[in-house]
PDB file of C-alpha atoms and ligand atoms in Angstrom:
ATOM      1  CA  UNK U 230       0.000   0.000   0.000  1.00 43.00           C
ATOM      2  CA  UNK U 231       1.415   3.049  -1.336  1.00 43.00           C
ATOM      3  CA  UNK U 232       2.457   6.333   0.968  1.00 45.00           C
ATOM      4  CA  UNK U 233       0.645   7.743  -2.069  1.00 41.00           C
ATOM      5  CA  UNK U 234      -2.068   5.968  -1.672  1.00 47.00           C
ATOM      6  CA  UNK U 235      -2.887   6.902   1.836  1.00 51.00           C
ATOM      7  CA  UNK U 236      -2.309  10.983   1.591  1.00 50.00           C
ATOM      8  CA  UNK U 237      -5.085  11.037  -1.294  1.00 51.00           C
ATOM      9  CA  UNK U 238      -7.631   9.201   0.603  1.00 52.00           C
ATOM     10  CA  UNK U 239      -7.321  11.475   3.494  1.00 70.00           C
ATOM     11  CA  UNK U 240      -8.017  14.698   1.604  1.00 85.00           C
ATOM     12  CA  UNK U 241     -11.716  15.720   2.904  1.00 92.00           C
ATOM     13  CA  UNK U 242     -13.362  19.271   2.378  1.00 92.00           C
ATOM     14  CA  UNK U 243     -12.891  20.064   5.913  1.00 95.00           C
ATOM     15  CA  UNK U 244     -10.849  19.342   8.941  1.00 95.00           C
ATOM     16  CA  UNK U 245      -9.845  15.655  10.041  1.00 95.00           C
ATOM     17  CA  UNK U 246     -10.935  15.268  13.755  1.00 96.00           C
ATOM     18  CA  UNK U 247      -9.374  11.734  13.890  1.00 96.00           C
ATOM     19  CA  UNK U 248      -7.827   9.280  10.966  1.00 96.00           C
ATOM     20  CA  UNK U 249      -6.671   5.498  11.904  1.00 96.00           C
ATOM     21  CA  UNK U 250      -6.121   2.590   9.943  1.00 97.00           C
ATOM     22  CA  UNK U 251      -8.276  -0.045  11.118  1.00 98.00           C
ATOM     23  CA  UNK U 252      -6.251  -3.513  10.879  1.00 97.00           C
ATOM     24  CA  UNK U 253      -7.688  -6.613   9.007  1.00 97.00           C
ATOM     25  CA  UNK U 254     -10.036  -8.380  11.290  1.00 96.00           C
ATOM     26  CA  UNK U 255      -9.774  -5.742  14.007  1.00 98.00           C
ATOM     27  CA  UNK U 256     -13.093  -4.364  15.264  1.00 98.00           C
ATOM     28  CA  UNK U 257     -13.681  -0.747  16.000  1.00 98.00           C
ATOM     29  CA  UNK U 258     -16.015   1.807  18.060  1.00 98.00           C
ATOM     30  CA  UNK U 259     -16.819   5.885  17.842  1.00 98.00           C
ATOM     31  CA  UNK U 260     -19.388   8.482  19.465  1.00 98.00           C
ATOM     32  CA  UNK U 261     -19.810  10.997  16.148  1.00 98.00           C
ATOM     33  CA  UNK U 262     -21.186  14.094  16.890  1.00 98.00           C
ATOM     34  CA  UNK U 263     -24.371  15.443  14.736  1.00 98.00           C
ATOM     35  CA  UNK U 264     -22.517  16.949  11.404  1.00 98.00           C
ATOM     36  CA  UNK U 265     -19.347  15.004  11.721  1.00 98.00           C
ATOM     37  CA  UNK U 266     -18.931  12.592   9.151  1.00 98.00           C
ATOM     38  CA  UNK U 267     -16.999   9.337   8.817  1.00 98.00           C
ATOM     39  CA  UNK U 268     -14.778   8.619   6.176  1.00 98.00           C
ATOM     40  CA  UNK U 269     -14.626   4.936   5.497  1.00 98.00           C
ATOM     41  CA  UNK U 270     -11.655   3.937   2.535  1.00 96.00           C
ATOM     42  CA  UNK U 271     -11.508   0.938   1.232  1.00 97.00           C
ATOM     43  CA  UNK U 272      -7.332   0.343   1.391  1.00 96.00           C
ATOM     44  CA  UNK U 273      -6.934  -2.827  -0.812  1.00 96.00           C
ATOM     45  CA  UNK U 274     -10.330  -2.987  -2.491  1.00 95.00           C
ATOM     46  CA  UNK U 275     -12.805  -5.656  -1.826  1.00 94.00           C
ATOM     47  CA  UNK U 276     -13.126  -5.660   1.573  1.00 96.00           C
ATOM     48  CA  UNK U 277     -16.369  -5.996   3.269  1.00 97.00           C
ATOM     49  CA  UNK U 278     -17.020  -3.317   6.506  1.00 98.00           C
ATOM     50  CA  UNK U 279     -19.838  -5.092   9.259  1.00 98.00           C
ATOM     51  CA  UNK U 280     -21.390  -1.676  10.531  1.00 98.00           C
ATOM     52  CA  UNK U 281     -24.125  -0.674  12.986  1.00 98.00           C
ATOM     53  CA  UNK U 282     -25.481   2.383  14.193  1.00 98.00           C
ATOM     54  CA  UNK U 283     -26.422   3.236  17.651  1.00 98.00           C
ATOM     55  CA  UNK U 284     -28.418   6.419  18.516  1.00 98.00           C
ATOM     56  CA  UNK U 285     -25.646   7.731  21.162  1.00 98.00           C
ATOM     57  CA  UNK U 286     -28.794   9.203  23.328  1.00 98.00           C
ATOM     58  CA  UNK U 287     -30.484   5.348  23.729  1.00 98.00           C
ATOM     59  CA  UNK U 288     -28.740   2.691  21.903  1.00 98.00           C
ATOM     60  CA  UNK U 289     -31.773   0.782  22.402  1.00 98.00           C
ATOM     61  CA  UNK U 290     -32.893   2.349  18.753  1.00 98.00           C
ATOM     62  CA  UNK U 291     -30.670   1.446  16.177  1.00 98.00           C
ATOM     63  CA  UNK U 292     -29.843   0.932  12.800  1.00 98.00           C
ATOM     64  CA  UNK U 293     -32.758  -0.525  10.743  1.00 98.00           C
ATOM     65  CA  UNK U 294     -32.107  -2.501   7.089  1.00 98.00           C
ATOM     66  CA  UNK U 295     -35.997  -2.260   6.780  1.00 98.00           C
ATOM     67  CA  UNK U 296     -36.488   0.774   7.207  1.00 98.00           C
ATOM     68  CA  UNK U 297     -33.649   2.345   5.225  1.00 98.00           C
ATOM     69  CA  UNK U 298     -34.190  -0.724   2.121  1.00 98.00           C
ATOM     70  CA  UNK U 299     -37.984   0.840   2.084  1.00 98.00           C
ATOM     71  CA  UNK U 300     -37.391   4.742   2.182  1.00 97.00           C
ATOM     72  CA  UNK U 301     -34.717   3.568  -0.188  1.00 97.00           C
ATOM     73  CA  UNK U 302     -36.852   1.930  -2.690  1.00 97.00           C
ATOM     74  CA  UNK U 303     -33.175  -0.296  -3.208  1.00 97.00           C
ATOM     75  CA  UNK U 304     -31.917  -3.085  -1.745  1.00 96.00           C
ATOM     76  CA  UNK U 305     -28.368  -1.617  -2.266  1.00 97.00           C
ATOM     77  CA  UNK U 306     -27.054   0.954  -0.923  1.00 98.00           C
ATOM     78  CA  UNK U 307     -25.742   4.210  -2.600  1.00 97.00           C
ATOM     79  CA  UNK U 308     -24.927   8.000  -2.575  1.00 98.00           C
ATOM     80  CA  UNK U 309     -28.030   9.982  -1.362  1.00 97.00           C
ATOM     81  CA  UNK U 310     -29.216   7.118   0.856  1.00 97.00           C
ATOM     82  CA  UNK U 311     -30.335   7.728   4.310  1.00 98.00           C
ATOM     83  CA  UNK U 312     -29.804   5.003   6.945  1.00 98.00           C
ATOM     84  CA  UNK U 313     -32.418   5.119   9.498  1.00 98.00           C
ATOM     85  CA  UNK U 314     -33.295   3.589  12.756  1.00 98.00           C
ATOM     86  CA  UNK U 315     -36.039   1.497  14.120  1.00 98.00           C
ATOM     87  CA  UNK U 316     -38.260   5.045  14.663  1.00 98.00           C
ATOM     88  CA  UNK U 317     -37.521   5.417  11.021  1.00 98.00           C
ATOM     89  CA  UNK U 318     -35.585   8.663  11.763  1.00 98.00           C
ATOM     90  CA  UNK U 319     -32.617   9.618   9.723  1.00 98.00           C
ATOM     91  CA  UNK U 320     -29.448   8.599  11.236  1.00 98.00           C
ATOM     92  CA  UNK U 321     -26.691   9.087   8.689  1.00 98.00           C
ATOM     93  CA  UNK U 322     -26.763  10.253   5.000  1.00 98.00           C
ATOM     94  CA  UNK U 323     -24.375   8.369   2.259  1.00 98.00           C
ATOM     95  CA  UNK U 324     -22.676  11.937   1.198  1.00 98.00           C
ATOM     96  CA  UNK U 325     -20.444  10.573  -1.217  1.00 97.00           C
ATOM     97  CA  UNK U 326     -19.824   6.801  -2.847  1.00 97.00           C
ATOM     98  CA  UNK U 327     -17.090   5.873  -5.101  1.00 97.00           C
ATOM     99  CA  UNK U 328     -18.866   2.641  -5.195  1.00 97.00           C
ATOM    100  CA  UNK U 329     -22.252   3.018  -6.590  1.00 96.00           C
ATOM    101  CA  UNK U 330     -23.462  -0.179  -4.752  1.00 96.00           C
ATOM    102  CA  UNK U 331     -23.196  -1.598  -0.873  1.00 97.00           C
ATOM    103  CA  UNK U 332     -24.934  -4.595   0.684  1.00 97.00           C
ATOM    104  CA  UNK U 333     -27.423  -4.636   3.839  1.00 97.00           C
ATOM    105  CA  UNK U 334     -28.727  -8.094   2.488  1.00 97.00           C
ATOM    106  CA  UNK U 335     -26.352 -10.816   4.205  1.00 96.00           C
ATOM    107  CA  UNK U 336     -25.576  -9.427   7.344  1.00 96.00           C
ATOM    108  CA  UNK U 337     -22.713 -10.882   9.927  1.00 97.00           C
ATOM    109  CA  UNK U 338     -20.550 -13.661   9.095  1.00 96.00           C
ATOM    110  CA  UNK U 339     -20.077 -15.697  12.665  1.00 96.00           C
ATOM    111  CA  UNK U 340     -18.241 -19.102  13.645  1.00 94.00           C
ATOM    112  CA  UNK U 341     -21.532 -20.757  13.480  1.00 94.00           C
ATOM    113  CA  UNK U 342     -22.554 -20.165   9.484  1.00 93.00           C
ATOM    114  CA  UNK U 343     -19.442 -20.967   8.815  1.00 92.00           C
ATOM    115  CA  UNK U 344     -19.673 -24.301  10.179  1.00 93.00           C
ATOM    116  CA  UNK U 345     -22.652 -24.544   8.358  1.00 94.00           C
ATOM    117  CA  UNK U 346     -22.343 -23.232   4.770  1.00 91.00           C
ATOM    118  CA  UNK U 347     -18.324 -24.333   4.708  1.00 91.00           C
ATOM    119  CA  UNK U 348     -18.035 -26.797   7.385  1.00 91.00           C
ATOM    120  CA  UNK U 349     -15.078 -24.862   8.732  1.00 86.00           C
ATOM    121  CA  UNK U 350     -14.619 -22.576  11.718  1.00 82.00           C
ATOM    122  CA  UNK U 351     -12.153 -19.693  11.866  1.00 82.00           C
ATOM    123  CA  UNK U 352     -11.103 -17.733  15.117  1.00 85.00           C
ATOM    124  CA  UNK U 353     -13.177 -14.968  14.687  1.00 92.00           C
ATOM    125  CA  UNK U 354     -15.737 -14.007  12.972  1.00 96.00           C
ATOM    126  CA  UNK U 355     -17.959 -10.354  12.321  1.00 97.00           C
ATOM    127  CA  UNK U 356     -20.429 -11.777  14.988  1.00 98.00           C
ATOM    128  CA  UNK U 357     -17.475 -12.080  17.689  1.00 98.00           C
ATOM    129  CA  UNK U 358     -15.911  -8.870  16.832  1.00 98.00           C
ATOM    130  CA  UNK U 359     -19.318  -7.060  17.468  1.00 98.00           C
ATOM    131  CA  UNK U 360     -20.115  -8.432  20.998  1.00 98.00           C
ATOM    132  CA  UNK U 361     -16.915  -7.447  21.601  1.00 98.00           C
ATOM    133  CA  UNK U 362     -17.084  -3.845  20.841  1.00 98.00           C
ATOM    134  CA  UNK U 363     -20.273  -3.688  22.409  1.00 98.00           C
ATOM    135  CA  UNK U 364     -19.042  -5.373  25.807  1.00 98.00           C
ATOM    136  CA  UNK U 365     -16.941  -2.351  25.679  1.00 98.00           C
ATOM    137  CA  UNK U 366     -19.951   0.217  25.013  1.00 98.00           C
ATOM    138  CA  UNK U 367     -22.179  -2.245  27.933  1.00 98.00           C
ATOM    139  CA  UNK U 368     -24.142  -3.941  25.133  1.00 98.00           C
ATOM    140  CA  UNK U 369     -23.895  -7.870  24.101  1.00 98.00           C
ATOM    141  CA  UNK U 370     -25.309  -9.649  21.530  1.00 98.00           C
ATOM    142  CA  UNK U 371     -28.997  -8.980  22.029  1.00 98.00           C
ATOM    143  CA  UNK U 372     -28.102  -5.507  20.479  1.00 98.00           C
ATOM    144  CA  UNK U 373     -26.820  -6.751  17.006  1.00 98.00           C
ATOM    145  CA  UNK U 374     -29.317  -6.056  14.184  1.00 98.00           C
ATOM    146  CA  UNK U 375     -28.778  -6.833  10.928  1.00 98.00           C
ATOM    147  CA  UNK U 376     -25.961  -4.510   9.540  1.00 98.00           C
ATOM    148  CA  UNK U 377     -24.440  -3.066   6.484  1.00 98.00           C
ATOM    149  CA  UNK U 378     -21.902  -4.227   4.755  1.00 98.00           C
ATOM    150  CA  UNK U 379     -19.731  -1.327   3.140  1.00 98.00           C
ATOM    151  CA  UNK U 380     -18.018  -2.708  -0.302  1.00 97.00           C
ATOM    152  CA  UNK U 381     -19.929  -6.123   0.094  1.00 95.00           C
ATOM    153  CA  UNK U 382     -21.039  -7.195  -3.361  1.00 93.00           C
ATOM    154  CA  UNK U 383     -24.381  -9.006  -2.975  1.00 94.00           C
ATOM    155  CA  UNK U 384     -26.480  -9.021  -6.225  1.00 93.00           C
ATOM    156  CA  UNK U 385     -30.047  -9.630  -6.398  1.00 94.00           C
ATOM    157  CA  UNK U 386     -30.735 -11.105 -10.107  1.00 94.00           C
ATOM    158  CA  UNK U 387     -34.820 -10.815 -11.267  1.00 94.00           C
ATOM    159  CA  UNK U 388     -36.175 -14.155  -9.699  1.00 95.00           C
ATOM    160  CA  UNK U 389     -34.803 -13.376  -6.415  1.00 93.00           C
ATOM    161  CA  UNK U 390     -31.644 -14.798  -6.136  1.00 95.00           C
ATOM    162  CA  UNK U 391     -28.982 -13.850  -3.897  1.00 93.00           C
ATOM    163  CA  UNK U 392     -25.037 -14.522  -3.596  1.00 89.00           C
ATOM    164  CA  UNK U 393     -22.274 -13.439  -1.983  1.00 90.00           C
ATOM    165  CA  UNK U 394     -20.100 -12.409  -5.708  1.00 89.00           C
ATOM    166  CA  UNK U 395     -16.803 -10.893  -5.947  1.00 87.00           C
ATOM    167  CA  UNK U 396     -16.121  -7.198  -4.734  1.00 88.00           C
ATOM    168  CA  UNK U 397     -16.409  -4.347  -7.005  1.00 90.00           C
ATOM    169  CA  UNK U 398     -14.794  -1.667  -5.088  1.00 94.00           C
ATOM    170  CA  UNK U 399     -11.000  -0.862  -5.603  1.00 95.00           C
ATOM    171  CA  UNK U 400      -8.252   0.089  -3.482  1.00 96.00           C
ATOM    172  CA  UNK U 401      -9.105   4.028  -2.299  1.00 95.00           C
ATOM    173  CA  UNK U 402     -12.782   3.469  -2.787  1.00 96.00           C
ATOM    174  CA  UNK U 403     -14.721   5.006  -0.215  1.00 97.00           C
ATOM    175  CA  UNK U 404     -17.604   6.357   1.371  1.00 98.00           C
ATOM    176  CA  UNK U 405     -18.693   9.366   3.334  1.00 98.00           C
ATOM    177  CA  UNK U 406     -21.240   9.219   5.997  1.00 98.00           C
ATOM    178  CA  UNK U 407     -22.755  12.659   7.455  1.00 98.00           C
ATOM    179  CA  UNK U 408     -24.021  11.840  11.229  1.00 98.00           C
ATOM    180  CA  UNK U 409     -27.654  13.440  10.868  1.00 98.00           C
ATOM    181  CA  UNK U 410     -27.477  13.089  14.965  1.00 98.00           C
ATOM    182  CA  UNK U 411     -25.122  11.834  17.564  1.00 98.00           C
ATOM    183  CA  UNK U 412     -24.397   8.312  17.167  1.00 98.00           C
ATOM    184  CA  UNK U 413     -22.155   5.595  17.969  1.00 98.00           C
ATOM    185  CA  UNK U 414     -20.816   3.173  14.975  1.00 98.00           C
ATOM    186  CA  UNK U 415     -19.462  -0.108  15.517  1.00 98.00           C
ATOM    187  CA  UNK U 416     -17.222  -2.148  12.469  1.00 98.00           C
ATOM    188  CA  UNK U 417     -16.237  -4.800  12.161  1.00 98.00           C
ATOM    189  CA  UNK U 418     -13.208  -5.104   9.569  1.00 98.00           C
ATOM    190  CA  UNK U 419     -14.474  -8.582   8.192  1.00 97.00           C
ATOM    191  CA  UNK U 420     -12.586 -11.844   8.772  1.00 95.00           C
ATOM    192  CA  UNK U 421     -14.018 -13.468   6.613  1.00 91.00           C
ATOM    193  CA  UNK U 422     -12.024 -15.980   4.466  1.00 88.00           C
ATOM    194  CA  UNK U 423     -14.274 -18.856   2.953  1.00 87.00           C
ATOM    195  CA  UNK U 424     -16.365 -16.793   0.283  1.00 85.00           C
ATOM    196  CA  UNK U 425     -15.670 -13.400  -1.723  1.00 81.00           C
ATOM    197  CA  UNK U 426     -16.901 -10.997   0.156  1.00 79.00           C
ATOM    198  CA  UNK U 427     -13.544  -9.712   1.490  1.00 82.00           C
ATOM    199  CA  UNK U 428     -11.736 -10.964  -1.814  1.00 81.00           C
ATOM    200  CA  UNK U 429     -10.504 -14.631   0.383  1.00 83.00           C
ATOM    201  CA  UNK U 430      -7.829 -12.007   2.016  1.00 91.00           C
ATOM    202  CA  UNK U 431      -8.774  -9.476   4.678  1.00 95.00           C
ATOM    203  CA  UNK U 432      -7.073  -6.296   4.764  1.00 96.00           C
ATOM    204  CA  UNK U 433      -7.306  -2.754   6.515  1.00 97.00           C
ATOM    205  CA  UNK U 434      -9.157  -0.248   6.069  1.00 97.00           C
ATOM    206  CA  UNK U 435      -8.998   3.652   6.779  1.00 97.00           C
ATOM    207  CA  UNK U 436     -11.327   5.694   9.263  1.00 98.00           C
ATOM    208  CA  UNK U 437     -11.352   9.435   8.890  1.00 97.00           C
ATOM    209  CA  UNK U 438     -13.892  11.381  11.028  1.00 97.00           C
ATOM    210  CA  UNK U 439     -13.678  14.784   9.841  1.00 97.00           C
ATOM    211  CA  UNK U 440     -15.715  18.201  10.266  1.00 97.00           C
ATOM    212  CA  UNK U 441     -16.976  19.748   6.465  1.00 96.00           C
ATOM    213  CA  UNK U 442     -15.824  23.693   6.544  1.00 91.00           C
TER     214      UNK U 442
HETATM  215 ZN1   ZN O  69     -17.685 -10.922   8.452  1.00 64.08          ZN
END
């Protein structure tokens, strides 16, 4: 990964109020204010991001596939799109995409699918790296929803079938999410090794928080 690389994907119209790489498989936690908004750069390309969002005032309302697949009128997620919680209430907005297409579909890979759909375990998993993060944030695993997956390539085809395909997004790609509220966010950086969805090899990702001018 290129010195390059990094400097250009950290270039935001306004002021960085924190920027980390996020290691593969590592799991990570923020409170963003209302107007912040979080950079998330796909390093490497193809690497699925497990994300949920928490209204920072009562994480018992949180965010909700439904809700923002409905107002959405897509499946996928793009630029423009709102995610919204379980009050359907605007919690983020998708400012900018280099994508053009993320999944909210498949949800959290865990030990146990794995077993089941591969017949393999690993030593972690999304589901693991959530509870977690929430332990730390006094949560468990009665507060995971289904989640987005950032750069997660899961096509719907015309009779309704559904796979996890090969990423589309390439290294730098990236999206920028404008906190409509305070929130927390909680990623996992996806382990994932037995299908495509983080291209068989996990790698970092970037996480800019940064204040527009
Ligand atoms: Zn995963």
């Amino acid at each position: 990964m290129a010195q390059v690389e990094l400097s250009r994907t950290t270039e935001v119209p306004g002021r960085i109020l924190s920027d980390e790489v996020l290691p593969a498989r590592a799991w990570w936690h923020k409170r963003l204010d209302r107007g912040s908004v979080l950079r998330i750069v796909d390093l490497e390309g193809c690497q699925a991001v497990d994300t949920i969002v928490y209204d920072a005032a009562d994480t018992a309302v949180r965010y909700n596939a439904a809700n923002t697949m409905k107002l959405a009128g897509s499946v996928y997620l793009s630029k423009g799109c709102v995610i919204y919680d379980d009050l359907a209430r605007p919690m983020m907005t998708m400012i900018e995409d280099t994508v053009g297409r993320h999944d909210t579909l498949a949800g959290n890979c865990s030990r146990e699918i794995n077993m089941v759909r591969y017949g393999a375990t690993a030593p972690t998993s999304c589901r693991d790296n959530f509870i977690a993060a929430l332990a730390e944030l006094g949560m468990s695993a009665r507060d995971i929803p289904a989640n987005i997956n950032f750069f997660m390539h899961v096509p719907v085809d015309g009779d309704g079938r559904v796979a996890i395909a090969d990423g589309i997004s390439k290294p730098g790609d990236y999206v920028d999410l404008r906190c409509e509220r305070d929130v927390i966010v909680v990623i996992s950086n996806c382990p994932q090794e037995h299908n495509p969805c983080s291209g068989g090899r996990p790698t970092p990702i970037r996480l800019t928080v940064w204040q527009p001018a």
